Amino acid sequence: MKQPPQSNRVLRLLFWETTIKCNLTCAHCRRLESDEAAIRDLSTAQGMALIEQLAELGENQPMMPVLVFSGGEPLCRGDLFELIGKAKTVGITPALATNGTLIDAAVAEQIRDTGIVRVAVSLDGATAEVHNKLRQLEGSFERALEGVGHLRDKKVPFQVNITLTKHNAGQLEQIYELAKSQGAAAVHIFMLVPVGCGQVLAETDMLSPQEYEQMMLQICRLDGLGEMQVKVTCGPHYERVIRQEGLYQARKAAGHPGGQVPGRTGHGGPSRGCLAGLGILFVGHQGDVFPCGYLPVNCGNVLEKRLTDIWQTSEDLAKMRDSDSLEGKCGLCGYRQVCGGCRARAYAATGNYMAEEPFCAYIPPNITH
């Protein structure tokens, strides 16, 4: 199999599902296991070993990866700040992904003091009615905003994450304005991937390819305002849209990439839409390694094989890195090098992660009918 250029093998972000435990039961969550499965979370010692393995990998590439402590809800893990401290001591940049509901003044202070570079707080609506329905807990919207307030008070940089569905797509601009008013550094917009609990939600709330296209254009307009950093995740065709709309070229001419995201810029050339297995990895709570958190293709386990070996020798990861091996219209698309299509949605729809992106409305002009 043709091996990708070495520059394409820089691991920028590793998302670690530190625990399966969570205080919410969100409708679009990727997890299927219950809180009882938390007994199989990596132990403190195993977590420390994972961090050391990540540092070893980072020392042999141009940059040290960012480690995103995720879940579940990472703040449900008692040794979280000990593990974050370990990451800092070995030169790894730590970030935190949380629902925000467990952040009080004391927790915000701990987050600040342990050197977290950014906290991602999920807000899936601009109003309590919309957010709480998706989060399936009354009061979660108010508590998340309280958590954001504590982070702001402690001067901890934070971003707002939103997963777009039919239920909340109409509030995108309001969520953007809410994030801006709260002092967020960025808004990261996730396109729903039908995995885990999201499989059920997708049957009723998945945007159509045409609706996705319209949302991409709306995001592009917000992004173009230049007020704060906007990032689309699991919507790789956004890289096509910003080029078609001239936003990418305008940014390039202005000499800036539209905002710095820890671990996302500065190495490996232009950004690419789908980074599954190319610039990111996901480590599950039991140590299994996946190309991303939404693509259930097991590439190995850190308790059995070193992370560097998995990153360098996995056949599945090598295949995903080769844009020229994409199938269907993705393989014929002139934007395949910068987009790549969502490999997780392709897998969910067909069982083949190299199949064409099923939620992209774009038809490459070289396709004949």
Short mmCIF file of C-alpha atoms in Angstrom, two decimals:
data_model
loop_
_atom_site.label_atom_id
_atom_site.label_comp_id
_atom_site.label_asym_id
_atom_site.label_seq_id
_atom_site.Cartn_x
_atom_site.Cartn_y
_atom_site.Cartn_z
CA MET A 1 0.00 0.00 0.00
CA LYS A 2 1.24 3.47 -0.87
CA GLN A 3 2.40 5.25 2.26
CA PRO A 4 1.40 8.89 2.76
CA PRO A 5 4.02 11.63 3.10
CA GLN A 6 5.62 11.82 6.52
CA SER A 7 4.28 15.37 6.98
CA ASN A 8 0.78 13.92 6.93
CA ARG A 9 1.57 11.76 9.93
CA VAL A 10 1.80 14.52 12.53
CA LEU A 11 -0.57 13.68 15.38
CA ARG A 12 -2.02 17.04 16.38
CA LEU A 13 -4.79 16.05 18.79
CA LEU A 14 -5.46 13.00 20.90
CA PHE A 15 -8.91 12.80 22.48
CA TRP A 16 -8.97 10.58 25.54
CA GLU A 17 -12.28 9.30 26.86
CA THR A 18 -11.03 9.48 30.43
CA THR A 19 -14.23 7.93 31.77
CA ILE A 20 -17.47 6.57 30.40
CA LYS A 21 -19.25 8.07 33.40
CA CYS A 22 -21.41 11.15 32.87
CA ASN A 23 -23.98 13.15 34.80
CA LEU A 24 -26.07 13.68 31.64
CA THR A 25 -27.71 11.37 29.08
CA CYS A 26 -27.55 13.44 25.92
CA ALA A 27 -29.63 12.34 22.93
CA HIS A 28 -26.71 12.66 20.48
CA CYS A 29 -23.96 11.10 22.64
CA ARG A 30 -21.48 8.71 21.03
CA ARG A 31 -21.40 6.42 24.07
CA LEU A 32 -23.56 3.34 24.42
CA GLU A 33 -22.26 2.02 27.76
CA SER A 34 -23.80 3.01 31.09
CA ASP A 35 -22.06 4.57 34.10
CA GLU A 36 -21.56 1.07 35.53
CA ALA A 37 -18.95 0.48 32.82
CA ALA A 38 -16.72 3.08 34.50
CA ILE A 39 -15.09 0.27 36.48
CA ARG A 40 -13.29 -0.57 33.21
CA ASP A 41 -11.87 2.96 32.79
CA LEU A 42 -8.09 3.08 32.56
CA SER A 43 -6.65 3.25 36.07
CA THR A 44 -4.54 6.17 37.26
CA ALA A 45 -1.35 4.22 36.53
CA GLN A 46 -2.60 3.17 33.10
CA GLY A 47 -3.62 6.75 32.34
CA MET A 48 -0.17 7.97 33.33
CA ALA A 49 1.37 5.37 31.02
CA LEU A 50 -0.85 6.54 28.15
CA ILE A 51 0.35 10.12 28.70
CA GLU A 52 3.96 8.95 28.67
CA GLN A 53 3.33 7.06 25.43
CA LEU A 54 1.83 10.19 23.88
CA ALA A 55 4.86 12.22 24.94
CA GLU A 56 7.15 9.61 23.39
CA LEU A 57 5.22 9.89 20.12
CA GLY A 58 5.33 13.68 20.23
CA GLU A 59 9.08 13.81 20.77
CA ASN A 60 9.57 12.19 17.37
CA GLN A 61 7.51 14.66 15.36
CA PRO A 62 7.65 18.46 14.77
CA MET A 63 5.11 19.23 17.48
CA MET A 64 3.83 17.78 20.73
CA PRO A 65 0.18 16.72 20.42
CA VAL A 66 -2.59 18.43 22.36
CA LEU A 67 -4.29 16.00 24.76
CA VAL A 68 -8.01 16.64 25.10
CA PHE A 69 -9.38 15.16 28.33
CA SER A 70 -12.88 14.10 27.34
CA GLY A 71 -15.57 11.63 28.33
CA GLY A 72 -18.28 10.86 29.28
CA GLU A 73 -17.82 13.77 31.60
CA PRO A 74 -14.14 14.03 32.57
CA LEU A 75 -14.95 16.00 35.72
CA CYS A 76 -16.59 12.83 37.06
CA ARG A 77 -13.11 11.32 37.32
CA GLY A 78 -11.50 11.82 40.72
CA ASP A 79 -7.89 11.83 39.55
CA LEU A 80 -8.47 14.13 36.56
CA PHE A 81 -6.31 16.99 37.75
CA GLU A 82 -3.51 14.62 38.73
CA LEU A 83 -3.52 13.29 35.16
CA ILE A 84 -3.62 16.80 33.69
CA GLY A 85 -0.62 17.67 35.86
CA LYS A 86 1.22 14.65 34.49
CA ALA A 87 0.56 15.84 30.93
CA LYS A 88 2.05 19.23 31.72
CA THR A 89 5.19 17.75 33.26
CA VAL A 90 6.00 15.77 30.09
CA GLY A 91 5.44 18.75 27.79
CA ILE A 92 1.96 17.90 26.52
CA THR A 93 -0.57 20.71 26.10
CA PRO A 94 -3.80 19.77 27.94
CA ALA A 95 -7.33 20.78 26.96
CA LEU A 96 -10.67 19.83 28.47
CA ALA A 97 -14.03 18.93 26.88
CA THR A 98 -16.96 19.12 29.31
CA ASN A 99 -20.68 19.74 29.51
CA GLY A 100 -19.87 22.55 31.94
CA THR A 101 -22.48 21.64 34.54
CA LEU A 102 -19.96 20.56 37.20
CA ILE A 103 -17.79 23.68 37.00
CA ASP A 104 -18.09 25.85 40.08
CA ALA A 105 -15.63 28.53 41.25
CA ALA A 106 -13.33 26.00 42.92
CA VAL A 107 -13.24 23.68 39.89
CA ALA A 108 -12.60 26.64 37.56
CA GLU A 109 -9.67 27.61 39.75
CA GLN A 110 -8.27 24.08 39.57
CA ILE A 111 -8.64 24.12 35.79
CA ARG A 112 -6.74 27.40 35.61
CA ASP A 113 -4.00 26.31 38.02
CA THR A 114 -3.31 23.01 36.21
CA GLY A 115 -2.62 24.88 32.96
CA ILE A 116 -5.51 23.82 30.75
CA VAL A 117 -5.09 25.87 27.54
CA ARG A 118 -8.76 25.82 26.62
CA VAL A 119 -12.03 24.35 27.86
CA ALA A 120 -14.71 23.27 25.40
CA VAL A 121 -18.21 23.62 26.85
CA SER A 122 -21.15 22.12 24.97
CA LEU A 123 -24.18 24.32 24.32
CA ASP A 124 -26.71 22.74 21.99
CA GLY A 125 -29.18 25.59 22.01
CA ALA A 126 -29.41 29.31 22.62
CA THR A 127 -32.32 28.73 24.99
CA ALA A 128 -32.96 26.36 27.88
CA GLU A 129 -35.88 24.75 26.04
CA VAL A 130 -33.78 23.64 23.07
CA HIS A 131 -30.57 22.77 24.96
CA ASN A 132 -32.26 20.86 27.77
CA LYS A 133 -34.26 18.74 25.34
CA LEU A 134 -31.09 17.46 23.68
CA ARG A 135 -29.22 17.14 26.98
CA GLN A 136 -32.24 15.43 28.54
CA LEU A 137 -31.87 17.19 31.88
CA GLU A 138 -33.79 20.22 33.07
CA GLY A 139 -31.49 22.94 34.34
CA SER A 140 -28.47 21.77 32.34
CA PHE A 141 -28.50 24.93 30.18
CA GLU A 142 -28.45 27.22 33.19
CA ARG A 143 -25.74 25.16 34.90
CA ALA A 144 -23.58 25.14 31.75
CA LEU A 145 -23.81 28.93 31.53
CA GLU A 146 -22.89 29.17 35.22
CA GLY A 147 -19.83 27.00 34.48
CA VAL A 148 -18.89 29.29 31.60
CA GLY A 149 -19.22 32.26 33.94
CA HIS A 150 -16.83 30.69 36.45
CA LEU A 151 -14.29 30.01 33.69
CA ARG A 152 -14.58 33.60 32.51
CA ASP A 153 -14.12 34.88 36.07
CA LYS A 154 -10.94 32.84 36.42
CA LYS A 155 -9.73 33.98 33.00
CA VAL A 156 -9.69 30.45 31.57
CA PRO A 157 -10.01 30.48 27.75
CA PHE A 158 -13.07 28.56 26.60
CA GLN A 159 -14.93 27.70 23.44
CA VAL A 160 -18.54 26.72 22.81
CA ASN A 161 -19.28 23.42 21.05
CA ILE A 162 -22.61 22.80 19.32
CA THR A 163 -23.83 19.67 17.56
CA LEU A 164 -26.19 20.70 14.76
CA THR A 165 -29.46 18.83 14.31
CA LYS A 166 -32.83 19.78 12.85
CA HIS A 167 -33.86 20.57 16.42
CA ASN A 168 -31.35 23.39 16.91
CA ALA A 169 -30.12 24.40 13.43
CA GLY A 170 -32.47 27.38 13.43
CA GLN A 171 -30.65 28.76 16.49
CA LEU A 172 -27.14 28.68 15.06
CA GLU A 173 -26.80 32.45 14.79
CA GLN A 174 -28.28 32.90 18.28
CA ILE A 175 -25.80 30.40 19.72
CA TYR A 176 -22.99 32.22 17.96
CA GLU A 177 -24.15 35.53 19.49
CA LEU A 178 -24.55 33.89 22.91
CA ALA A 179 -21.01 32.52 22.74
CA LYS A 180 -19.68 35.92 21.72
CA SER A 181 -21.54 37.66 24.54
CA GLN A 182 -20.13 35.17 27.06
CA GLY A 183 -16.57 35.90 25.95
CA ALA A 184 -15.86 32.62 24.13
CA ALA A 185 -12.64 32.35 22.16
CA ALA A 186 -14.28 30.19 19.53
CA VAL A 187 -17.37 28.35 18.36
CA HIS A 188 -16.88 24.78 17.17
CA ILE A 189 -19.80 23.44 15.17
CA PHE A 190 -20.16 19.66 15.01
CA MET A 191 -22.21 17.97 12.33
CA LEU A 192 -24.14 15.03 13.77
CA VAL A 193 -22.60 11.60 13.12
CA PRO A 194 -25.02 8.65 13.46
CA VAL A 195 -23.10 6.68 16.09
CA GLY A 196 -23.95 5.61 19.63
CA CYS A 197 -27.13 7.23 20.92
CA GLY A 198 -26.95 9.51 17.89
CA GLN A 199 -28.12 6.62 15.69
CA VAL A 200 -31.62 6.96 17.10
CA LEU A 201 -31.54 10.76 16.95
CA ALA A 202 -30.33 10.63 13.35
CA GLU A 203 -33.56 8.98 12.23
CA THR A 204 -35.51 12.13 13.05
CA ASP A 205 -32.98 14.94 13.45
CA MET A 206 -30.25 14.37 10.85
CA LEU A 207 -29.98 17.28 8.45
CA SER A 208 -30.26 16.35 4.77
CA PRO A 209 -27.29 16.91 2.43
CA GLN A 210 -29.04 20.00 1.05
CA GLU A 211 -29.69 21.32 4.56
CA TYR A 212 -26.04 20.72 5.46
CA GLU A 213 -25.01 22.74 2.43
CA GLN A 214 -27.19 25.65 3.51
CA MET A 215 -25.81 25.46 7.06
CA MET A 216 -22.27 25.51 5.68
CA LEU A 217 -23.05 28.73 3.83
CA GLN A 218 -24.54 30.25 6.99
CA ILE A 219 -21.45 29.22 8.99
CA CYS A 220 -19.25 30.70 6.28
CA ARG A 221 -21.01 34.05 6.68
CA LEU A 222 -20.51 33.98 10.46
CA ASP A 223 -16.92 32.87 10.02
CA GLY A 224 -16.31 35.71 7.59
CA LEU A 225 -17.23 38.29 10.23
CA GLY A 226 -13.86 37.64 11.84
CA GLU A 227 -15.24 38.28 15.33
CA MET A 228 -14.05 34.99 16.81
CA GLN A 229 -12.67 31.72 15.62
CA VAL A 230 -15.20 29.39 13.95
CA LYS A 231 -14.36 25.73 13.35
CA VAL A 232 -16.50 23.05 11.72
CA THR A 233 -15.95 19.49 12.98
CA CYS A 234 -17.30 16.38 11.24
CA GLY A 235 -18.31 18.64 8.36
CA PRO A 236 -15.23 18.30 6.14
CA HIS A 237 -16.99 19.71 3.09
CA TYR A 238 -16.74 23.09 4.81
CA GLU A 239 -13.19 23.21 3.44
CA ARG A 240 -14.75 23.14 -0.05
CA VAL A 241 -17.37 25.74 0.81
CA ILE A 242 -14.92 28.32 2.15
CA ARG A 243 -12.89 27.96 -1.04
CA GLN A 244 -15.94 28.29 -3.26
CA GLU A 245 -17.11 31.33 -1.31
CA GLY A 246 -13.67 32.98 -1.38
CA LEU A 247 -13.21 32.96 2.40
CA TYR A 248 -10.14 30.74 2.30
CA GLN A 249 -8.46 32.93 -0.31
CA ALA A 250 -9.32 36.11 1.63
CA ARG A 251 -7.78 34.67 4.80
CA LYS A 252 -4.67 33.58 2.96
CA ALA A 253 -4.24 37.04 1.45
CA ALA A 254 -4.68 38.60 4.89
CA GLY A 255 -1.99 36.31 6.28
CA HIS A 256 -4.04 34.60 8.98
CA PRO A 257 -5.88 31.25 9.21
CA GLY A 258 -9.01 32.61 10.90
CA GLY A 259 -8.01 32.02 14.48
CA GLN A 260 -5.56 29.76 16.25
CA VAL A 261 -6.82 26.45 17.54
CA PRO A 262 -4.43 24.60 19.86
CA GLY A 263 -3.01 21.68 17.91
CA ARG A 264 -4.72 22.57 14.64
CA THR A 265 -2.37 25.05 13.00
CA GLY A 266 1.30 25.61 12.45
CA HIS A 267 2.34 22.19 11.13
CA GLY A 268 1.55 19.86 8.29
CA GLY A 269 0.45 22.43 5.70
CA PRO A 270 -3.13 23.46 4.90
CA SER A 271 -5.99 22.30 7.06
CA ARG A 272 -7.98 19.26 5.97
CA GLY A 273 -11.62 18.54 6.60
CA CYS A 274 -11.57 14.99 7.95
CA LEU A 275 -8.55 14.38 10.18
CA ALA A 276 -9.58 10.90 11.35
CA GLY A 277 -6.38 8.92 11.65
CA LEU A 278 -4.47 11.69 9.86
CA GLY A 279 -4.12 14.41 12.48
CA ILE A 280 -6.22 13.06 15.35
CA LEU A 281 -6.79 9.88 17.33
CA PHE A 282 -9.35 8.86 19.93
CA VAL A 283 -8.53 6.60 22.87
CA GLY A 284 -11.57 4.98 24.47
CA HIS A 285 -11.99 4.56 28.21
CA GLN A 286 -10.61 1.00 28.12
CA GLY A 287 -7.56 1.95 26.02
CA ASP A 288 -8.83 1.07 22.55
CA VAL A 289 -7.55 3.39 19.81
CA PHE A 290 -9.85 4.68 17.07
CA PRO A 291 -9.30 7.07 14.12
CA CYS A 292 -11.80 9.43 15.75
CA GLY A 293 -14.50 9.28 18.39
CA TYR A 294 -17.22 8.59 15.84
CA LEU A 295 -15.54 5.87 13.78
CA PRO A 296 -15.67 2.48 15.57
CA VAL A 297 -12.71 0.91 13.76
CA ASN A 298 -10.41 -0.48 16.45
CA CYS A 299 -6.75 0.09 15.56
CA GLY A 300 -5.26 -1.44 18.71
CA ASN A 301 -5.15 -1.01 22.47
CA VAL A 302 -2.56 1.03 24.40
CA LEU A 303 -2.45 -1.64 27.11
CA GLU A 304 -1.20 -4.15 24.53
CA LYS A 305 0.67 -2.05 21.97
CA ARG A 306 2.51 1.26 22.19
CA LEU A 307 0.69 4.29 20.84
CA THR A 308 3.57 5.12 18.49
CA ASP A 309 3.38 1.65 16.94
CA ILE A 310 -0.38 1.94 16.45
CA TRP A 311 0.02 5.39 14.88
CA GLN A 312 2.77 4.26 12.52
CA THR A 313 1.76 0.69 11.60
CA SER A 314 -2.06 0.46 11.62
CA GLU A 315 -3.25 -0.61 8.16
CA ASP A 316 -6.60 1.10 8.70
CA LEU A 317 -4.95 4.42 9.56
CA ALA A 318 -2.62 4.14 6.55
CA LYS A 319 -5.58 3.54 4.26
CA MET A 320 -7.49 6.56 5.56
CA ARG A 321 -4.48 8.79 4.96
CA ASP A 322 -4.54 8.09 1.24
CA SER A 323 -7.05 10.50 -0.31
CA ASP A 324 -6.48 8.94 -3.71
CA SER A 325 -8.04 5.70 -2.45
CA LEU A 326 -11.38 7.33 -1.63
CA GLU A 327 -14.33 5.74 -3.41
CA GLY A 328 -17.48 7.00 -5.11
CA LYS A 329 -17.79 10.69 -5.84
CA CYS A 330 -15.26 11.50 -3.07
CA GLY A 331 -12.60 9.70 -5.12
CA LEU A 332 -13.45 11.81 -8.17
CA CYS A 333 -13.79 15.11 -6.33
CA GLY A 334 -11.25 17.86 -6.94
CA TYR A 335 -11.55 18.84 -3.27
CA ARG A 336 -10.68 15.38 -1.91
CA GLN A 337 -7.26 16.50 -0.63
CA VAL A 338 -8.73 19.32 1.51
CA CYS A 339 -12.08 17.72 2.39
CA GLY A 340 -11.80 13.95 2.42
CA GLY A 341 -15.47 13.47 3.35
CA CYS A 342 -16.53 12.25 6.79
CA ARG A 343 -15.14 8.73 7.10
CA ALA A 344 -17.37 8.05 10.11
CA ARG A 345 -20.59 8.89 8.27
CA ALA A 346 -19.44 6.82 5.30
CA TYR A 347 -18.82 3.89 7.63
CA ALA A 348 -22.17 4.33 9.40
CA ALA A 349 -24.01 4.32 6.08
CA THR A 350 -22.15 1.55 4.26
CA GLY A 351 -19.77 -0.27 6.60
CA ASN A 352 -16.92 1.02 4.40
CA TYR A 353 -14.98 3.99 5.74
CA MET A 354 -13.54 4.76 2.30
CA ALA A 355 -16.97 5.12 0.67
CA GLU A 356 -18.26 8.52 -0.43
CA GLU A 357 -19.55 11.01 2.14
CA PRO A 358 -23.33 10.37 2.25
CA PHE A 359 -24.27 13.84 3.50
CA CYS A 360 -22.56 16.00 0.88
CA ALA A 361 -24.72 17.64 -1.79
CA TYR A 362 -21.80 18.60 -4.04
CA ILE A 363 -21.53 16.81 -7.37
CA PRO A 364 -18.02 17.01 -8.86
CA PRO A 365 -18.19 18.39 -12.41
CA ASN A 366 -16.19 15.46 -13.77
CA ILE A 367 -18.92 12.97 -12.84
CA THR A 368 -20.88 11.85 -15.91
CA HIS A 369 -24.42 10.55 -15.66
#
